[in-house]
XYZ file of C-alpha atoms in Angstrom:
693
model
C 10.195 -2.201 -6.406
C 11.906 -2.441 -3.022
C 14.622 -0.195 -1.685
C 14.946 2.968 -3.647
C 16.266 5.950 -1.740
C 12.839 7.468 -1.605
C 9.361 6.971 -3.001
C 8.338 10.244 -4.613
C 5.478 9.859 -7.108
C 5.893 10.980 -10.700
C 3.737 14.130 -11.050
C 0.953 14.019 -13.654
C 1.565 17.640 -14.631
C 4.386 20.153 -14.391
C 4.367 22.696 -11.600
C 3.315 26.107 -12.872
C 4.463 29.096 -10.862
C 5.098 28.715 -7.115
C 8.797 29.585 -7.538
C 8.822 31.778 -4.422
C 6.895 29.266 -2.314
C 9.088 26.403 -3.548
C 12.289 28.193 -2.549
C 10.872 29.252 0.820
C 9.508 25.848 1.847
C 12.552 23.963 0.561
C 14.740 26.232 2.692
C 12.626 25.592 5.774
C 12.645 21.826 5.288
C 16.341 21.598 4.565
C 17.799 24.078 7.008
C 15.644 25.364 9.818
C 12.419 23.455 10.552
C 11.913 19.810 11.439
C 8.143 19.996 10.882
C 6.677 22.153 8.121
C 2.938 22.051 7.428
C 1.528 23.382 4.158
C -2.016 24.571 4.792
C -4.629 26.170 2.591
C -8.070 25.609 1.164
C -8.937 22.498 -0.806
C -7.755 22.651 -4.410
C -5.021 25.234 -3.792
C -2.208 22.841 -4.777
C -0.679 21.742 -1.459
C 0.141 18.217 -2.606
C 1.691 19.339 -5.884
C 3.931 21.869 -4.128
C 4.941 19.305 -1.494
C 5.971 16.902 -4.265
C 8.080 19.624 -5.882
C 9.723 20.556 -2.570
C 10.565 16.919 -1.811
C 12.026 16.467 -5.282
C 14.137 19.592 -4.867
C 15.637 18.624 -1.498
C 15.751 14.827 -1.607
C 19.434 14.844 -2.509
C 20.168 16.546 0.819
C 18.836 13.576 2.802
C 21.195 10.619 2.986
C 18.374 8.130 3.435
C 15.942 9.606 0.956
C 12.588 11.346 0.714
C 9.436 9.254 1.147
C 5.916 10.272 0.132
C 3.196 8.896 2.438
C -0.275 9.219 0.903
C -2.882 9.353 3.659
C -5.963 10.515 1.747
C -7.415 7.001 1.198
C -6.951 6.101 4.868
C -10.064 6.301 7.050
C -8.726 5.227 10.440
C -5.966 6.941 12.384
C -4.732 3.677 13.904
C -3.124 2.767 10.584
C -1.034 5.921 10.117
C 2.116 4.241 11.447
C 1.432 1.138 9.323
C 1.164 3.192 6.144
C 4.390 5.030 6.975
C 6.101 1.670 7.540
C 4.782 0.272 4.265
C 6.103 3.334 2.416
C 9.561 2.932 3.935
C 11.741 -0.115 3.174
C 10.548 -1.583 6.447
C 8.982 -4.978 7.170
C 9.292 -5.608 10.874
C 8.580 -9.243 11.788
C 7.682 -8.705 15.444
C 4.508 -7.783 17.287
C 5.867 -4.531 18.746
C 3.731 -1.374 18.327
C 4.297 -0.187 14.772
C 5.053 3.404 15.781
C 7.951 2.079 17.902
C 9.221 0.048 14.954
C 9.156 3.074 12.641
C 10.805 5.278 15.281
C 13.610 2.762 15.753
C 14.127 2.467 12.002
C 14.373 6.243 11.523
C 16.418 6.926 14.658
C 19.849 6.852 12.995
C 18.739 7.980 9.540
C 18.561 11.308 7.707
C 15.157 11.180 6.093
C 12.372 13.386 4.765
C 8.806 12.157 5.236
C 6.029 13.853 3.276
C 2.720 13.198 5.065
C 0.131 14.128 2.457
C -3.484 15.010 3.335
C -3.528 14.917 7.125
C -6.645 16.930 7.944
C -9.027 13.965 8.395
C -6.465 12.179 10.611
C -4.918 15.258 12.219
C -4.705 13.915 15.778
C -3.164 10.597 14.704
C -0.725 12.387 12.364
C 0.274 14.806 15.107
C 0.932 11.954 17.546
C 2.988 10.024 14.987
C 4.980 13.112 14.022
C 5.718 13.949 17.664
C 6.966 10.422 18.451
C 9.072 10.142 15.304
C 10.666 13.593 15.569
C 11.596 12.927 19.189
C 13.190 9.580 18.300
C 14.965 10.569 15.077
C 17.150 13.717 15.137
C 17.844 13.405 11.398
C 14.169 13.309 10.436
C 12.296 16.148 8.736
C 8.542 16.057 8.107
C 6.663 18.019 5.455
C 2.895 17.723 5.968
C -0.030 18.915 3.874
C -3.265 19.613 5.692
C -6.196 22.011 5.658
C -5.410 22.719 9.282
C -2.171 22.696 11.304
C -1.069 19.739 13.418
C -0.591 22.092 16.418
C 2.760 20.736 17.560
C 5.486 22.707 19.284
C 8.034 23.831 16.718
C 5.668 23.388 13.769
C 6.344 25.873 10.951
C 3.054 26.587 9.203
C 3.055 27.880 5.629
C -0.295 29.056 4.292
C -0.511 28.471 0.547
C -2.505 31.148 -1.252
C -4.146 30.781 -4.667
C -2.045 31.602 -7.725
C -1.466 35.287 -8.511
C -3.976 36.849 -10.915
C -3.790 40.137 -12.840
C -4.742 43.291 -11.016
C -8.304 44.496 -11.431
C -8.686 46.346 -14.723
C -5.525 44.787 -16.212
C -7.227 42.666 -18.847
C -4.096 42.551 -20.988
C -2.027 40.933 -18.274
C -0.997 37.364 -18.858
C 2.313 36.611 -17.226
C 0.715 35.776 -13.895
C 0.753 32.152 -12.773
C -3.026 31.686 -12.804
C -3.243 32.780 -16.443
C -0.313 30.521 -17.359
C -2.066 27.564 -15.715
C -5.333 28.254 -17.513
C -3.523 28.612 -20.847
C -1.708 25.298 -20.419
C -4.826 23.399 -19.337
C -6.794 24.964 -22.201
C -4.190 23.664 -24.642
C -4.592 20.182 -23.153
C -8.377 20.352 -23.534
C -8.307 21.887 -27.035
C -5.208 20.847 -28.999
C -3.772 23.850 -30.796
C -5.171 26.400 -28.358
C -2.959 29.467 -28.004
C -3.224 32.744 -26.127
C -3.950 35.655 -28.452
C -4.671 39.342 -28.038
C -8.306 38.466 -28.733
C -8.822 35.803 -26.067
C -6.356 37.119 -23.461
C -8.922 39.427 -21.763
C -11.297 36.460 -21.312
C -8.512 34.349 -19.780
C -7.717 37.132 -17.364
C -11.375 37.664 -16.476
C -11.864 33.925 -15.892
C -8.802 33.656 -13.648
C -9.917 36.627 -11.586
C -13.409 35.189 -11.195
C -11.935 31.861 -10.053
C -9.608 33.747 -7.684
C -6.533 31.922 -8.935
C -7.546 28.621 -7.325
C -5.763 25.873 -9.333
C -8.407 23.137 -9.098
C -11.192 25.569 -9.998
C -9.165 26.704 -13.025
C -8.576 23.116 -14.141
C -12.262 22.248 -13.849
C -13.214 25.314 -15.857
C -10.603 24.575 -18.538
C -12.131 21.124 -19.079
C -15.314 22.868 -20.330
C -13.403 24.318 -23.292
C -13.982 21.083 -25.163
C -17.535 22.281 -25.842
C -17.435 26.057 -25.144
C -15.364 28.935 -26.471
C -13.355 30.994 -24.003
C -15.900 33.830 -24.249
C -18.849 31.483 -23.696
C -17.053 29.858 -20.787
C -16.390 33.200 -19.082
C -19.986 34.360 -19.558
C -21.600 31.141 -18.369
C -19.331 30.889 -15.356
C -20.209 34.479 -14.453
C -23.882 33.484 -14.557
C -23.219 30.470 -12.344
C -21.541 32.613 -9.701
C -24.788 34.519 -9.427
C -26.634 31.267 -8.684
C -24.171 28.912 -7.051
C -21.883 31.468 -5.425
C -24.555 32.242 -2.832
C -26.291 28.873 -2.804
C -25.277 26.595 0.059
C -27.242 23.795 -1.569
C -24.550 23.657 -4.251
C -22.802 21.349 -1.822
C -25.439 19.681 0.362
C -24.562 19.561 4.047
C -21.364 21.438 3.202
C -18.384 20.288 5.233
C -15.475 21.061 4.753
C -15.594 24.856 4.440
C -15.690 25.310 0.666
C -13.896 28.232 -0.921
C -16.489 30.136 -2.969
C -14.599 29.867 -6.259
C -14.053 26.137 -5.830
C -17.599 25.530 -4.657
C -18.908 27.355 -7.688
C -16.563 25.601 -10.135
C -17.347 22.146 -8.762
C -21.060 22.897 -8.489
C -21.147 24.134 -12.067
C -19.230 21.091 -13.299
C -21.734 18.962 -11.424
C -24.742 20.691 -12.990
C -23.267 20.400 -16.479
C -22.808 16.650 -16.089
C -25.524 14.428 -17.515
C -27.818 12.882 -14.872
C -26.085 9.524 -15.188
C -22.674 11.141 -14.764
C -23.834 12.949 -11.610
C -25.151 9.738 -10.106
C -21.994 7.835 -11.001
C -19.836 10.641 -9.532
C -21.681 10.317 -6.236
C -21.492 6.529 -6.177
C -17.793 6.408 -7.103
C -17.034 8.461 -3.993
C -17.216 5.248 -1.928
C -13.931 4.115 -3.458
C -10.713 4.897 -1.610
C -7.725 5.274 -3.904
C -8.128 4.015 -7.456
C -10.474 1.492 -9.117
C -10.957 -0.154 -12.492
C -13.953 -0.136 -14.803
C -15.121 -3.639 -13.900
C -15.133 -2.828 -10.178
C -17.093 0.362 -10.889
C -19.662 -1.722 -12.791
C -19.991 -4.234 -9.962
C -20.441 -1.613 -7.238
C -22.276 1.208 -9.025
C -24.446 -0.338 -11.756
C -28.159 -1.089 -11.297
C -31.425 -0.207 -13.012
C -30.603 3.504 -12.596
C -27.099 3.091 -14.020
C -27.248 0.270 -16.587
C -24.090 -1.790 -17.001
C -23.807 -1.021 -20.715
C -23.686 2.725 -19.982
C -20.921 2.676 -17.350
C -17.876 2.842 -19.608
C -19.258 5.813 -21.516
C -20.103 7.592 -18.261
C -16.590 6.970 -16.930
C -15.110 8.439 -20.121
C -17.387 11.460 -19.755
C -16.201 12.095 -16.199
C -12.573 11.809 -17.325
C -13.190 14.375 -20.082
C -14.684 16.761 -17.520
C -11.662 16.319 -15.191
C -13.842 14.764 -12.488
C -11.905 11.504 -12.752
C -8.247 10.931 -13.520
C -7.269 8.109 -15.869
C -4.275 6.024 -14.855
C -2.779 3.425 -17.227
C -0.931 0.704 -15.277
C 0.849 -2.523 -16.085
C -2.307 -4.417 -15.116
C -4.790 -2.276 -17.063
C -6.553 1.040 -16.763
C -7.539 2.507 -13.422
C -9.419 5.628 -12.430
C -8.908 8.018 -9.540
C -10.596 11.025 -7.964
C -9.062 14.001 -6.183
C -10.013 14.304 -2.512
C -11.966 17.525 -3.000
C -13.950 16.010 -5.869
C -14.595 12.856 -3.825
C -15.850 14.920 -0.877
C -18.330 16.682 -3.150
C -19.563 13.320 -4.440
C -19.854 11.977 -0.886
C -22.082 14.878 0.126
C -24.371 14.195 -2.831
C -24.418 10.466 -2.131
C -25.515 11.227 1.416
C -28.163 13.648 0.155
C -29.481 10.951 -2.176
C -29.839 8.562 0.771
C -27.549 5.991 -0.887
C -24.451 6.103 1.292
C -25.142 2.912 3.276
C -26.374 1.093 0.176
C -23.197 1.866 -1.804
C -20.861 1.155 1.085
C -22.532 -2.221 1.568
C -22.127 -2.959 -2.147
C -18.484 -1.901 -1.889
C -17.956 -4.224 1.095
C -19.744 -7.109 -0.626
C -17.585 -6.709 -3.730
C -14.297 -6.776 -1.830
C -15.424 -9.655 0.362
C -16.250 -11.634 -2.784
C -12.893 -10.631 -4.316
C -11.016 -11.817 -1.219
C -12.936 -15.104 -1.215
C -12.098 -15.676 -4.895
C -8.455 -15.005 -4.133
C -8.599 -17.419 -1.190
C -10.029 -20.179 -3.398
C -7.569 -19.561 -6.236
C -4.405 -18.883 -4.254
C -2.978 -22.406 -4.250
C -2.654 -22.476 -8.025
C -0.917 -20.891 -11.005
C -2.119 -17.270 -10.585
C -0.375 -16.208 -7.384
C 1.583 -13.330 -8.911
C -1.609 -11.919 -10.418
C -3.521 -12.177 -7.131
C -0.691 -10.553 -5.203
C -0.650 -7.638 -7.655
C -4.442 -7.337 -7.699
C -4.799 -7.115 -3.934
C -1.846 -4.713 -3.642
C -3.541 -2.408 -6.178
C -6.807 -2.643 -4.216
C -5.291 -2.216 -0.752
C -6.856 1.214 -0.154
C -10.299 -0.159 -0.992
C -9.734 -3.304 1.071
C -8.906 -1.086 4.042
C -12.035 0.993 3.445
C -14.187 -2.147 3.288
C -12.644 -3.515 6.484
C -13.135 -0.229 8.321
C -16.779 -0.060 7.235
C -17.385 -3.667 8.338
C -15.832 -2.914 11.729
C -17.546 0.443 12.270
C -20.986 -0.777 11.183
C -21.063 -4.529 11.869
C -23.187 -6.465 9.411
C -23.237 -10.164 10.153
C -19.685 -11.498 10.355
C -18.354 -9.596 7.357
C -15.326 -8.218 9.229
C -14.085 -11.654 10.317
C -14.938 -13.169 6.945
C -13.025 -10.509 5.024
C -9.997 -10.429 7.338
C -9.879 -14.240 7.336
C -10.274 -14.657 3.571
C -7.263 -12.367 3.065
C -4.913 -14.757 4.866
C -2.849 -15.259 1.719
C -2.368 -11.511 1.258
C -1.414 -10.850 4.870
C 0.960 -13.808 5.104
C 2.337 -14.300 1.601
C 2.584 -10.758 0.213
C 4.249 -8.832 3.031
C 1.328 -7.371 5.042
C 1.440 -9.490 8.197
C 1.420 -6.546 10.629
C -1.616 -4.942 9.032
C -3.385 -8.285 8.858
C -2.879 -8.787 12.583
C -4.332 -5.317 13.225
C -7.567 -6.149 11.413
C -7.852 -9.743 12.605
C -7.562 -8.790 16.260
C -10.155 -6.021 15.877
C -12.561 -8.379 14.120
C -12.091 -11.135 16.704
C -12.699 -8.677 19.552
C -15.891 -7.472 17.877
C -17.601 -10.877 17.795
C -16.596 -13.512 20.368
C -19.411 -16.013 19.778
C -18.368 -19.439 18.387
C -18.842 -19.608 14.617
C -17.199 -20.933 11.460
C -16.061 -17.403 10.610
C -14.417 -17.013 14.023
C -12.745 -20.436 13.817
C -11.266 -19.441 10.466
C -10.133 -16.015 11.670
C -8.433 -17.681 14.642
C -6.209 -19.931 12.523
C -5.359 -17.006 10.233
C -4.482 -14.891 13.260
C -2.271 -17.720 14.504
C -0.510 -17.926 11.129
C 0.237 -14.197 11.159
C 1.402 -14.276 14.795
C 3.824 -17.112 13.993
C 5.150 -15.120 11.054
C 5.759 -12.257 13.490
C 7.537 -14.543 15.941
C 4.959 -14.792 18.734
C 4.738 -18.578 18.943
C 3.057 -18.686 22.354
C 0.083 -16.497 21.409
C -0.069 -18.162 18.007
C -0.427 -21.581 19.603
C -3.191 -20.337 21.908
C -5.151 -18.840 18.992
C -4.727 -21.962 16.872
C -5.750 -24.283 19.707
C -8.886 -22.233 20.334
C -9.676 -22.344 16.610
C -9.133 -26.102 16.378
C -11.412 -26.805 19.336
C -14.105 -24.485 17.978
C -13.933 -25.937 14.458
C -14.122 -29.481 15.785
C -17.184 -28.583 17.878
C -18.842 -27.014 14.798
C -17.977 -29.965 12.565
C -15.778 -27.860 10.280
C -13.113 -30.428 9.367
C -11.150 -28.156 7.030
C -10.861 -25.349 9.583
C -9.890 -27.868 12.263
C -7.078 -29.241 10.068
C -5.871 -25.729 9.265
C -5.843 -24.800 12.936
C -3.926 -27.979 13.847
C -1.362 -27.138 11.157
C -0.987 -23.695 12.717
C -0.353 -25.305 16.113
C 2.510 -27.220 14.479
C 3.911 -23.993 12.998
C 3.714 -22.192 16.341
C 5.562 -25.066 17.996
C 8.298 -24.994 15.324
C 8.748 -21.241 15.826
C 9.004 -21.837 19.571
C 11.804 -24.366 18.966
C 10.102 -27.658 20.000
C 10.879 -29.665 16.870
C 9.981 -33.061 18.338
C 6.482 -31.935 19.233
C 6.137 -30.195 15.856
C 6.823 -33.490 14.073
C 4.242 -35.278 16.194
C 1.635 -32.633 15.314
C 2.458 -32.326 11.610
C 2.891 -35.994 10.699
C -0.789 -37.041 10.981
C -1.805 -34.202 8.673
C 0.854 -35.054 6.126
C 0.962 -38.846 6.485
C 2.213 -39.498 2.983
C -0.856 -37.886 1.422
C -0.627 -36.494 -2.148
C -3.011 -33.747 -3.235
C -4.465 -35.632 -6.160
C -7.743 -33.709 -6.147
C -6.121 -30.296 -5.820
C -3.848 -28.611 -3.351
C -4.974 -28.339 0.275
C -3.232 -25.863 2.541
C -3.293 -28.025 5.715
C -1.384 -30.758 3.869
C 1.098 -28.380 2.252
C 1.665 -26.500 5.496
C 2.164 -29.656 7.558
C 4.641 -30.965 4.969
C 6.620 -27.726 5.131
C 6.692 -27.678 8.937
C 7.614 -31.358 9.071
C 10.456 -30.813 6.603
C 11.605 -27.780 8.583
C 11.650 -29.772 11.823
C 13.647 -32.601 10.198
C 16.137 -30.048 8.818
C 16.637 -28.381 12.201
C 17.361 -31.795 13.718
C 19.784 -32.664 10.881
C 17.551 -35.530 9.715
C 18.443 -34.595 6.174
C 17.214 -37.633 4.259
C 13.823 -37.503 5.982
C 13.607 -33.765 5.321
C 14.459 -34.173 1.626
C 11.823 -36.874 1.150
C 9.062 -34.719 2.636
C 10.150 -31.517 0.895
C 10.494 -33.138 -2.540
C 7.013 -34.557 -2.072
C 5.750 -31.056 -1.277
C 7.638 -29.521 -4.206
C 6.260 -32.063 -6.672
C 2.670 -31.482 -5.528
C 3.075 -27.726 -5.953
C 4.733 -28.067 -9.346
C 1.911 -30.254 -10.624
C -0.591 -27.437 -10.037
C 1.600 -24.441 -10.919
C 1.826 -23.202 -7.320
C 4.996 -21.109 -6.673
C 4.747 -19.622 -3.165
C 4.782 -22.835 -1.093
C 7.057 -24.522 -3.634
C 9.584 -21.725 -3.080
C 9.626 -22.443 0.651
C 10.176 -26.129 -0.078
C 13.079 -25.224 -2.381
C 14.512 -22.941 0.304
C 14.573 -25.737 2.870
C 15.978 -28.092 0.245
C 18.776 -25.563 -0.277
C 19.545 -25.753 3.438
C 19.520 -29.537 3.182
C 22.003 -29.330 0.284
C 24.251 -27.183 2.469
C 24.157 -29.836 5.172
C 25.219 -32.402 2.560
C 28.061 -30.186 1.332
C 26.412 -29.648 -2.086
C 27.219 -25.931 -2.274
C 26.537 -25.320 -5.956
C 23.143 -27.025 -5.770
C 22.282 -24.978 -2.654
C 23.223 -21.739 -4.418
C 21.139 -22.552 -7.509
C 18.091 -23.433 -5.418
C 18.459 -20.244 -3.394
C 18.688 -18.103 -6.534
C 15.548 -19.695 -7.990
C 13.646 -18.985 -4.773
C 14.932 -15.396 -4.670
C 13.129 -14.474 -7.887
C 9.799 -15.812 -6.587
C 10.098 -14.027 -3.249
C 10.937 -10.724 -4.943
C 7.878 -10.895 -7.191
C 5.591 -11.667 -4.249
C 7.037 -8.836 -2.113
C 7.985 -11.474 0.482
C 10.819 -9.543 2.127
C 11.327 -12.132 4.835
C 11.752 -14.776 2.135
C 14.258 -12.580 0.269
C 16.375 -12.172 3.412
C 16.308 -15.910 4.067
C 17.374 -16.620 0.472
C 20.280 -14.185 0.636
C 21.513 -15.907 3.790
C 21.465 -19.346 2.188
C 23.135 -18.124 -1.032
C 25.816 -16.419 1.072
C 26.382 -19.609 3.079
C 26.784 -21.682 -0.096
C 29.168 -19.085 -1.532
C 31.321 -18.947 1.623
C 31.481 -22.735 1.823
C 32.784 -22.731 -1.757
C 35.647 -20.414 -0.699
C 34.355 -17.214 -2.384
C 34.865 -14.953 0.619
C 34.422 -11.549 -0.999
C 31.170 -12.505 -2.728
C 29.866 -14.089 0.486
C 30.666 -10.918 2.445
C 28.801 -8.755 -0.076
C 25.788 -11.063 0.077
C 25.794 -10.986 3.883
C 25.862 -7.178 3.752
C 22.882 -7.180 1.387
C 21.028 -9.592 3.647
C 21.761 -7.424 6.675
C 20.378 -4.389 4.827
C 17.088 -6.291 4.751
C 17.261 -7.945 8.169
C 17.680 -4.434 9.621
C 14.125 -3.729 8.465
C 12.638 -7.023 9.622
C 13.165 -6.716 13.361
C 14.626 -10.156 14.198
C 17.596 -11.418 12.150
C 17.191 -15.066 11.148
C 13.836 -14.967 13.011
C 15.839 -15.629 16.161
C 16.099 -19.359 15.316
C 19.360 -20.597 16.920
C 20.284 -22.913 14.018
C 19.853 -20.135 11.444
C 21.801 -17.651 13.581
C 24.614 -20.199 13.950
C 24.625 -20.832 10.186
C 24.968 -17.108 9.540
C 27.862 -16.854 12.007
C 29.616 -19.829 10.339
C 29.233 -18.124 6.992
C 30.858 -14.932 8.311
C 33.719 -16.871 9.872
C 34.397 -18.731 6.603
C 34.366 -15.508 4.597
C 36.695 -13.709 7.029
C 39.106 -16.653 6.982
C 39.138 -16.647 3.179
C 39.907 -12.944 2.605
C 40.904 -11.417 5.952
C 39.060 -9.060 8.275
C 39.828 -5.813 6.418
C 38.701 -7.127 3.029
C 35.679 -8.728 4.643
C 34.531 -5.455 6.236
C 34.978 -3.543 2.975
C 32.959 -6.077 0.983
C 30.305 -6.393 3.699
C 29.751 -2.624 3.896
C 29.641 -2.409 0.093
C 26.867 -5.015 0.082
C 25.015 -3.271 2.858
C 25.026 0.000 0.889
C 24.327 -1.348 -2.612
C 21.116 -0.100 -4.330
C 18.451 -2.759 -4.186
C 18.013 -3.449 -7.900
C 21.765 -3.803 -8.416
C 22.044 -6.014 -5.346
C 19.356 -8.388 -6.532
C 20.994 -8.691 -9.956
C 24.293 -9.486 -8.206
C 22.694 -12.145 -6.003
C 21.086 -13.857 -9.003
C 24.336 -13.910 -10.986
C 26.605 -16.967 -10.940
């Protein structure tokens, strides 16, 4: 959902203890320190405390608290992109993303939580320095195993939970014991602390040195062991694993002894198939579902029919987390657990094999989405790729770091629909340009990546570079005999020309591709795109009847096949045509229908465009207060997009006419009050208002 005042995740468990640390860190963040870094060993609870601190202080920040999860990210160049995607920000220009984020935050009072920075410490430090310099109202709370080493950084070292003093086996009020008791009750329903088992709880917590993750891993064993057996067996394992560096092969990071022993013991107590699956699942970034795990991890050593049972076993042992979602069940793995699995995967000699399988799976997924996009399942594909974004990034990074054929260009090109249609144009450009720079030889994959790059550049307003990329792609595709890629590239030339404002030339380029053709054998993007650009050019030149004929043709083709994304753009331009005809009610109804589609596809540019057209229809009908509120809501979004009305003179003029009509209807003072109310309205309420009649 767009535009909440913050994006704090809902914790899976309640915070136990940490009252002193919570008060101390919250005070630093709110009152005295602009950059606070929580450090400590893996598994000590840095992320959970940071979540609690952000929740406690978010009401003190006018523009909210935003949680930026960096653990799945494997390349520092994307830190600013991930921050931007977390914020309600969708800049539609080609400026450096860190500059865009800095400009957005400059006048705001915001808390950013940068979670898990250690593997990207230099990139995080650079981003933090730039943003803090640009935004006086910004505070940053970072979690990292090592400091960011910036001037003014307040470092808070998080220690393990308190445990009873040595010899105090009847203690039990300490936080570590409370955590173990609660996790034991989750593992064994009905478990309670008694005078009989209390000494074993205390002994276990002392042996695990109060480290929360180690305690949670140990508690998961209570499903098959009594507390006494657990304490005794863990004591034995410390004698073996506590001094055995092979417990974590090629150990890096520096493992805390208690955690190393707890993880190593959990690993040894797993069945052989579970250990192998644990290692192989470490190639996933973020979450994954069971079917993806089967596709990437299963083979003769891990039969397909055993995978679901092995996944359930790893969940029971707290190696995996289980995450029900609206689209099905997904699994996740804590960073420390994933690192352990990665070390074992490397020791097994399977790292390259599994990363190649992972890449192949996501390339095939992107290609299926490409083939199916122009059809009835666009919402599902948008949701699927959004859920898999962390893994898509990991696959792209692997294909760029270790080139294998043309996989990087193929994957970045196949994802055109996700970059362009689902709100990830800036990130798409990042990967497309890296892939194109990696392999400059003429090929079908390069020709395709060129037209996709042109599409994204046009979306971001760089018509000149977009035209150059598309022209290169068209020439290359023609030389290679790839007719489809050549048509797509020529359509992108037409789009680039429209964006640049040369409507006459755009019509000349688009008409041969359209040429009255209907997609009887299925929808073809070059035809749909050329129809849209042709209709747009006619609309800009006030050739309304010609525009309506082309756009209704496009709409009917899309409707026949259940396609909603391109149809919505046709309806949007038809709404503008209705405005030109003076049909205000029809324009408003079309705009409202498009608004719902654009919301569901996370197309923030499309939402802003729809709000403008609904506001224009409302103002033309004499409803000045409603029009002013809608303009304020639209401006709330245009502020995050970089270029209001995409800089198109006709759209800017239409917006100015709308404002003038609204001011005339209700007066300047009433207009300003309604406009500011719309600009400040919560997003969900604003969208409901815009869709109402």
